């Protein structure tokens, strides 16, 4: 009887921990922490000799957006081509990674997007479809699809894939973004 109780306890513990790992706390990438100041990203970008653009909106002075890119393509030791961080009153609440170098075929980027999504599903749980759009105008066709997951209330991860086609020149391009957001930092 004791062995049976112990087995039930052990199995429930194992399955319980598996659920916890699937619902891991959503931490931002690049070693950032929610609530960090802008100094961390600015210091890293300066040490790596990356390009920095700081945007302060006149109608929302409490918001700051920092965009970091590399003149050579991908960010150091990463596949992303740009990193955007958003701050409310100096505290980090959103991080977006943008993928898609010039010259990369949309089909390859779609494979990369699907692989990353699969990896993130294992870590954070199943993504829900968010939006799907197709637009045509003046010889251009744009298609986008997005998904999101909220592993913990207020912490959201969103993926967006966009493909553009110039029907006149028969050219295609694509990019995708991975957005981490902590709504709990905002008032």
mmCIF file of N, CA and C in Angstrom, residues 41-135:
data_model
loop_
_atom_site.group_PDB
_atom_site.id
_atom_site.type_symbol
_atom_site.label_atom_id
_atom_site.label_comp_id
_atom_site.label_asym_id
_atom_site.label_seq_id
_atom_site.Cartn_x
_atom_site.Cartn_y
_atom_site.Cartn_z
ATOM 1 N N UNK A 41 20.772 48.077 -22.322
ATOM 2 C CA UNK A 41 20.758 47.915 -23.780
ATOM 3 C C UNK A 41 21.742 48.884 -24.433
ATOM 4 N N UNK A 42 21.755 50.121 -23.965
ATOM 5 C CA UNK A 42 22.660 51.112 -24.545
ATOM 6 C C UNK A 42 24.124 50.722 -24.331
ATOM 7 N N UNK A 43 24.456 50.234 -23.146
ATOM 8 C CA UNK A 43 25.826 49.796 -22.864
ATOM 9 C C UNK A 43 26.244 48.630 -23.738
ATOM 10 N N UNK A 44 25.344 47.638 -23.882
ATOM 11 C CA UNK A 44 25.627 46.474 -24.730
ATOM 12 C C UNK A 44 25.836 46.903 -26.179
ATOM 13 N N UNK A 45 24.930 47.753 -26.686
ATOM 14 C CA UNK A 45 25.022 48.196 -28.078
ATOM 15 C C UNK A 45 26.311 48.983 -28.316
ATOM 16 N N UNK A 46 26.692 49.794 -27.357
ATOM 17 C CA UNK A 46 27.929 50.573 -27.496
ATOM 18 C C UNK A 46 29.160 49.660 -27.478
ATOM 19 N N UNK A 47 29.188 48.687 -26.565
ATOM 20 C CA UNK A 47 30.319 47.748 -26.502
ATOM 21 C C UNK A 47 30.457 46.948 -27.797
ATOM 22 N N UNK A 48 29.315 46.581 -28.397
ATOM 23 C CA UNK A 48 29.319 45.782 -29.631
ATOM 24 C C UNK A 48 29.430 46.641 -30.889
ATOM 25 N N UNK A 49 29.489 47.976 -30.715
ATOM 26 C CA UNK A 49 29.588 48.923 -31.832
ATOM 27 C C UNK A 49 28.404 48.787 -32.801
ATOM 28 N N UNK A 50 27.207 48.765 -32.228
ATOM 29 C CA UNK A 50 25.978 48.635 -33.008
ATOM 30 C C UNK A 50 25.337 50.002 -33.205
ATOM 31 N N UNK A 51 24.446 50.082 -34.188
ATOM 32 C CA UNK A 51 23.718 51.321 -34.458
ATOM 33 C C UNK A 51 22.539 51.427 -33.497
ATOM 34 N N UNK A 52 22.324 52.630 -32.965
ATOM 35 C CA UNK A 52 21.272 52.858 -31.976
ATOM 36 C C UNK A 52 20.398 54.019 -32.431
ATOM 37 N N UNK A 53 19.079 53.832 -32.367
ATOM 38 C CA UNK A 53 18.125 54.909 -32.599
ATOM 39 C C UNK A 53 17.222 54.969 -31.373
ATOM 40 N N UNK A 54 17.108 56.160 -30.792
ATOM 41 C CA UNK A 54 16.227 56.357 -29.635
ATOM 42 C C UNK A 54 15.066 57.219 -30.091
ATOM 43 N N UNK A 55 13.850 56.760 -29.824
ATOM 44 C CA UNK A 55 12.645 57.461 -30.238
ATOM 45 C C UNK A 55 11.857 57.862 -28.990
ATOM 46 N N UNK A 56 11.586 59.158 -28.874
ATOM 47 C CA UNK A 56 10.749 59.675 -27.787
ATOM 48 C C UNK A 56 9.567 60.363 -28.451
ATOM 49 N N UNK A 57 8.375 59.850 -28.212
ATOM 50 C CA UNK A 57 7.180 60.397 -28.848
ATOM 51 C C UNK A 57 6.728 61.660 -28.105
ATOM 52 N N UNK A 58 6.462 62.706 -28.858
ATOM 53 C CA UNK A 58 6.053 63.979 -28.262
ATOM 54 C C UNK A 58 4.749 63.899 -27.495
ATOM 55 N N UNK A 59 3.806 63.091 -27.992
ATOM 56 C CA UNK A 59 2.512 62.988 -27.312
ATOM 57 C C UNK A 59 2.504 61.925 -26.209
ATOM 58 N N UNK A 60 3.588 61.146 -26.073
ATOM 59 C CA UNK A 60 3.721 60.151 -25.003
ATOM 60 C C UNK A 60 5.143 60.217 -24.440
ATOM 61 N N UNK A 61 5.485 61.312 -23.750
ATOM 62 C CA UNK A 61 6.871 61.496 -23.306
ATOM 63 C C UNK A 61 7.354 60.458 -22.296
ATOM 64 N N UNK A 62 6.450 59.720 -21.679
ATOM 65 C CA UNK A 62 6.865 58.689 -20.716
ATOM 66 C C UNK A 62 7.364 57.419 -21.412
ATOM 67 N N UNK A 63 7.139 57.310 -22.733
ATOM 68 C CA UNK A 63 7.587 56.141 -23.500
ATOM 69 C C UNK A 63 8.903 56.428 -24.221
ATOM 70 N N UNK A 64 9.784 55.435 -24.204
ATOM 71 C CA UNK A 64 11.047 55.493 -24.932
ATOM 72 C C UNK A 64 11.177 54.195 -25.726
ATOM 73 N N UNK A 65 11.600 54.314 -26.971
ATOM 74 C CA UNK A 65 11.831 53.144 -27.814
ATOM 75 C C UNK A 65 13.285 53.189 -28.273
ATOM 76 N N UNK A 66 14.000 52.095 -28.043
ATOM 77 C CA UNK A 66 15.383 51.982 -28.506
ATOM 78 C C UNK A 66 15.427 50.876 -29.550
ATOM 79 N N UNK A 67 15.983 51.201 -30.719
ATOM 80 C CA UNK A 67 16.151 50.212 -31.791
ATOM 81 C C UNK A 67 17.649 50.030 -32.028
ATOM 82 N N UNK A 68 18.095 48.776 -31.952
ATOM 83 C CA UNK A 68 19.507 48.441 -32.126
ATOM 84 C C UNK A 68 19.642 47.554 -33.359
ATOM 85 N N UNK A 69 20.532 47.946 -34.272
ATOM 86 C CA UNK A 69 20.799 47.162 -35.478
ATOM 87 C C UNK A 69 22.309 47.090 -35.704
ATOM 88 N N UNK A 70 22.700 46.197 -36.587
ATOM 89 C CA UNK A 70 24.105 46.062 -36.956
ATOM 90 C C UNK A 70 24.262 46.434 -38.420
ATOM 91 N N UNK A 71 25.281 47.188 -38.732
ATOM 92 C CA UNK A 71 25.513 47.569 -40.132
ATOM 93 C C UNK A 71 25.934 46.370 -40.981
ATOM 94 N N UNK A 72 26.297 45.267 -40.315
ATOM 95 C CA UNK A 72 26.738 44.073 -41.048
ATOM 96 C C UNK A 72 25.649 43.008 -41.183
ATOM 97 N N UNK A 73 24.440 43.270 -40.707
ATOM 98 C CA UNK A 73 23.354 42.285 -40.824
ATOM 99 C C UNK A 73 22.825 41.851 -39.479
ATOM 100 N N UNK A 74 23.115 40.609 -39.088
ATOM 101 C CA UNK A 74 22.582 40.060 -37.841
ATOM 102 C C UNK A 74 23.267 40.667 -36.622
ATOM 103 N N UNK A 75 22.535 40.656 -35.507
ATOM 104 C CA UNK A 75 23.109 41.100 -34.241
ATOM 105 C C UNK A 75 24.159 40.087 -33.788
ATOM 106 N N UNK A 76 25.138 40.514 -33.015
ATOM 107 C CA UNK A 76 26.199 39.594 -32.573
ATOM 108 C C UNK A 76 25.643 38.367 -31.851
ATOM 109 N N UNK A 77 26.106 37.189 -32.271
ATOM 110 C CA UNK A 77 25.744 35.909 -31.656
ATOM 111 C C UNK A 77 24.225 35.672 -31.639
ATOM 112 N N UNK A 78 23.539 36.178 -32.661
ATOM 113 C CA UNK A 78 22.089 36.009 -32.729
ATOM 114 C C UNK A 78 21.643 36.049 -34.184
ATOM 115 N N UNK A 79 20.482 35.451 -34.476
ATOM 116 C CA UNK A 79 19.955 35.451 -35.845
ATOM 117 C C UNK A 79 19.096 36.676 -36.142
ATOM 118 N N UNK A 80 18.706 37.433 -35.120
ATOM 119 C CA UNK A 80 17.874 38.619 -35.319
ATOM 120 C C UNK A 80 18.683 39.728 -35.985
ATOM 121 N N UNK A 81 17.995 40.552 -36.787
ATOM 122 C CA UNK A 81 18.652 41.680 -37.445
ATOM 123 C C UNK A 81 18.411 42.986 -36.694
ATOM 124 N N UNK A 82 17.442 43.002 -35.780
ATOM 125 C CA UNK A 82 17.169 44.208 -34.994
ATOM 126 C C UNK A 82 16.571 43.822 -33.647
ATOM 127 N N UNK A 83 16.856 44.661 -32.666
ATOM 128 C CA UNK A 83 16.302 44.529 -31.320
ATOM 129 C C UNK A 83 15.638 45.851 -30.982
ATOM 130 N N UNK A 84 14.375 45.797 -30.585
ATOM 131 C CA UNK A 84 13.675 46.995 -30.128
ATOM 132 C C UNK A 84 13.256 46.789 -28.686
ATOM 133 N N UNK A 85 13.512 47.799 -27.869
ATOM 134 C CA UNK A 85 13.084 47.740 -26.477
ATOM 135 C C UNK A 85 12.216 48.958 -26.194
ATOM 136 N N UNK A 86 11.158 48.753 -25.400
ATOM 137 C CA UNK A 86 10.264 49.854 -25.029
ATOM 138 C C UNK A 86 10.274 50.014 -23.515
ATOM 139 N N UNK A 87 10.274 51.285 -23.103
ATOM 140 C CA UNK A 87 10.352 51.617 -21.683
ATOM 141 C C UNK A 87 9.219 52.566 -21.318
ATOM 142 N N UNK A 88 8.615 52.325 -20.183
ATOM 143 C CA UNK A 88 7.619 53.237 -19.633
ATOM 144 C C UNK A 88 8.213 53.823 -18.363
ATOM 145 N N UNK A 89 8.400 55.138 -18.380
ATOM 146 C CA UNK A 89 9.039 55.836 -17.247
ATOM 147 C C UNK A 89 10.368 55.192 -16.866
ATOM 148 N N UNK A 90 11.128 54.809 -17.888
ATOM 149 C CA UNK A 90 12.462 54.265 -17.677
ATOM 150 C C UNK A 90 12.535 52.792 -17.350
ATOM 151 N N UNK A 91 11.389 52.092 -17.353
ATOM 152 C CA UNK A 91 11.370 50.668 -17.003
ATOM 153 C C UNK A 91 10.990 49.823 -18.225
ATOM 154 N N UNK A 92 11.794 48.795 -18.503
ATOM 155 C CA UNK A 92 11.576 47.911 -19.652
ATOM 156 C C UNK A 92 10.261 47.143 -19.512
ATOM 157 N N UNK A 93 9.400 47.232 -20.550
ATOM 158 C CA UNK A 93 8.161 46.450 -20.541
ATOM 159 C C UNK A 93 7.919 45.688 -21.840
ATOM 160 N N UNK A 94 8.723 45.950 -22.890
ATOM 161 C CA UNK A 94 8.511 45.244 -24.150
ATOM 162 C C UNK A 94 9.833 45.097 -24.895
ATOM 163 N N UNK A 95 10.043 43.909 -25.466
ATOM 164 C CA UNK A 95 11.234 43.619 -26.269
ATOM 165 C C UNK A 95 10.764 42.930 -27.550
ATOM 166 N N UNK A 96 11.237 43.423 -28.688
ATOM 167 C CA UNK A 96 10.890 42.810 -29.972
ATOM 168 C C UNK A 96 12.167 42.486 -30.736
ATOM 169 N N UNK A 97 12.233 41.260 -31.230
ATOM 170 C CA UNK A 97 13.325 40.830 -32.103
ATOM 171 C C UNK A 97 12.776 40.734 -33.520
ATOM 172 N N UNK A 98 13.508 41.302 -34.477
ATOM 173 C CA UNK A 98 13.102 41.254 -35.880
ATOM 174 C C UNK A 98 14.081 40.370 -36.647
ATOM 175 N N UNK A 99 13.537 39.480 -37.469
ATOM 176 C CA UNK A 99 14.325 38.530 -38.252
ATOM 177 C C UNK A 99 14.055 38.762 -39.729
ATOM 178 N N UNK A 100 15.073 38.542 -40.565
ATOM 179 C CA UNK A 100 14.878 38.621 -42.010
ATOM 180 C C UNK A 100 15.873 39.526 -42.696
ATOM 181 N N UNK A 101 17.053 39.011 -42.959
ATOM 182 C CA UNK A 101 18.071 39.772 -43.682
ATOM 183 C C UNK A 101 17.686 39.897 -45.147
ATOM 184 N N UNK A 102 18.206 40.933 -45.787
ATOM 185 C CA UNK A 102 18.007 41.080 -47.232
ATOM 186 C C UNK A 102 18.612 39.876 -47.927
ATOM 187 N N UNK A 103 17.919 39.407 -48.955
ATOM 188 C CA UNK A 103 18.431 38.288 -49.738
ATOM 189 C C UNK A 103 17.993 36.919 -49.249
ATOM 190 N N UNK A 104 17.432 36.838 -48.047
ATOM 191 C CA UNK A 104 16.956 35.544 -47.540
ATOM 192 C C UNK A 104 15.599 35.262 -48.176
ATOM 193 N N UNK A 105 15.459 34.106 -48.761
ATOM 194 C CA UNK A 105 14.208 33.741 -49.435
ATOM 195 C C UNK A 105 13.069 33.612 -48.417
ATOM 196 N N UNK A 106 11.868 34.086 -48.783
ATOM 197 C CA UNK A 106 10.723 33.992 -47.876
ATOM 198 C C UNK A 106 10.434 32.566 -47.408
ATOM 199 N N UNK A 107 10.660 31.590 -48.276
ATOM 200 C CA UNK A 107 10.400 30.197 -47.900
ATOM 201 C C UNK A 107 11.311 29.764 -46.750
ATOM 202 N N UNK A 108 12.586 30.165 -46.808
ATOM 203 C CA UNK A 108 13.548 29.834 -45.749
ATOM 204 C C UNK A 108 13.151 30.521 -44.444
ATOM 205 N N UNK A 109 12.730 31.771 -44.558
ATOM 206 C CA UNK A 109 12.321 32.510 -43.365
ATOM 207 C C UNK A 109 11.069 31.893 -42.745
ATOM 208 N N UNK A 110 10.159 31.393 -43.586
ATOM 209 C CA UNK A 110 8.950 30.740 -43.074
ATOM 210 C C UNK A 110 9.316 29.468 -42.308
ATOM 211 N N UNK A 111 10.285 28.715 -42.808
ATOM 212 C CA UNK A 111 10.758 27.515 -42.109
ATOM 213 C C UNK A 111 11.356 27.905 -40.755
ATOM 214 N N UNK A 112 12.165 28.971 -40.737
ATOM 215 C CA UNK A 112 12.756 29.448 -39.481
ATOM 216 C C UNK A 112 11.671 29.876 -38.491
ATOM 217 N N UNK A 113 10.647 30.572 -38.991
ATOM 218 C CA UNK A 113 9.526 31.012 -38.159
ATOM 219 C C UNK A 113 8.810 29.814 -37.535
ATOM 220 N N UNK A 114 8.489 28.826 -38.365
ATOM 221 C CA UNK A 114 7.776 27.640 -37.872
ATOM 222 C C UNK A 114 8.608 26.851 -36.864
ATOM 223 N N UNK A 115 9.915 26.770 -37.092
ATOM 224 C CA UNK A 115 10.796 26.059 -36.154
ATOM 225 C C UNK A 115 10.847 26.789 -34.810
ATOM 226 N N UNK A 116 10.997 28.111 -34.856
ATOM 227 C CA UNK A 116 11.033 28.894 -33.618
ATOM 228 C C UNK A 116 9.710 28.769 -32.868
ATOM 229 N N UNK A 117 8.607 28.811 -33.599
ATOM 230 C CA UNK A 117 7.292 28.673 -32.963
ATOM 231 C C UNK A 117 7.179 27.319 -32.271
ATOM 232 N N UNK A 118 7.624 26.273 -32.943
ATOM 233 C CA UNK A 118 7.575 24.924 -32.361
ATOM 234 C C UNK A 118 8.407 24.862 -31.078
ATOM 235 N N UNK A 119 9.610 25.443 -31.106
ATOM 236 C CA UNK A 119 10.468 25.460 -29.914
ATOM 237 C C UNK A 119 9.810 26.230 -28.768
ATOM 238 N N UNK A 120 9.171 27.347 -29.088
ATOM 239 C CA UNK A 120 8.541 28.168 -28.052
ATOM 240 C C UNK A 120 7.279 27.520 -27.494
ATOM 241 N N UNK A 121 6.560 26.762 -28.313
ATOM 242 C CA UNK A 121 5.384 26.026 -27.828
ATOM 243 C C UNK A 121 5.807 25.046 -26.743
ATOM 244 N N UNK A 122 6.916 24.372 -26.953
ATOM 245 C CA UNK A 122 7.415 23.424 -25.957
ATOM 246 C C UNK A 122 7.735 24.132 -24.647
ATOM 247 N N UNK A 123 8.262 25.353 -24.750
ATOM 248 C CA UNK A 123 8.696 26.085 -23.559
ATOM 249 C C UNK A 123 7.558 26.829 -22.854
ATOM 250 N N UNK A 124 6.633 27.446 -23.639
ATOM 251 C CA UNK A 124 5.625 28.322 -23.037
ATOM 252 C C UNK A 124 4.182 27.857 -23.185
ATOM 253 N N UNK A 125 3.943 26.833 -23.977
ATOM 254 C CA UNK A 125 2.580 26.371 -24.193
ATOM 255 C C UNK A 125 2.085 26.737 -25.586
ATOM 256 N N UNK A 126 0.904 26.237 -25.910
ATOM 257 C CA UNK A 126 0.333 26.397 -27.257
ATOM 258 C C UNK A 126 0.006 27.865 -27.568
ATOM 259 N N UNK A 127 0.367 28.297 -28.772
ATOM 260 C CA UNK A 127 0.043 29.640 -29.250
ATOM 261 C C UNK A 127 -1.377 29.651 -29.812
ATOM 262 N N UNK A 128 -2.074 30.757 -29.614
ATOM 263 C CA UNK A 128 -3.407 30.945 -30.193
ATOM 264 C C UNK A 128 -3.280 31.843 -31.418
ATOM 265 N N UNK A 129 -4.067 31.556 -32.468
ATOM 266 C CA UNK A 129 -4.048 32.457 -33.624
ATOM 267 C C UNK A 129 -4.516 33.838 -33.183
ATOM 268 N N UNK A 130 -3.842 34.848 -33.659
ATOM 269 C CA UNK A 130 -4.157 36.204 -33.245
ATOM 270 C C UNK A 130 -4.821 36.971 -34.376
ATOM 271 N N UNK A 131 -4.196 36.940 -35.553
ATOM 272 C CA UNK A 131 -4.691 37.713 -36.673
ATOM 273 C C UNK A 131 -4.129 37.127 -37.969
ATOM 274 N N UNK A 132 -4.922 37.204 -39.017
ATOM 275 C CA UNK A 132 -4.470 36.779 -40.345
ATOM 276 C C UNK A 132 -5.012 37.804 -41.327
ATOM 277 N N UNK A 133 -4.096 38.345 -42.160
ATOM 278 C CA UNK A 133 -4.506 39.405 -43.061
ATOM 279 C C UNK A 133 -3.863 39.242 -44.426
ATOM 280 N N UNK A 134 -4.596 39.590 -45.462
ATOM 281 C CA UNK A 134 -4.062 39.635 -46.825
ATOM 282 C C UNK A 134 -4.567 40.922 -47.465
ATOM 283 N N UNK A 135 -3.642 41.678 -48.050
ATOM 284 C CA UNK A 135 -4.007 42.949 -48.674
ATOM 285 C C UNK A 135 -3.359 43.053 -50.048
#
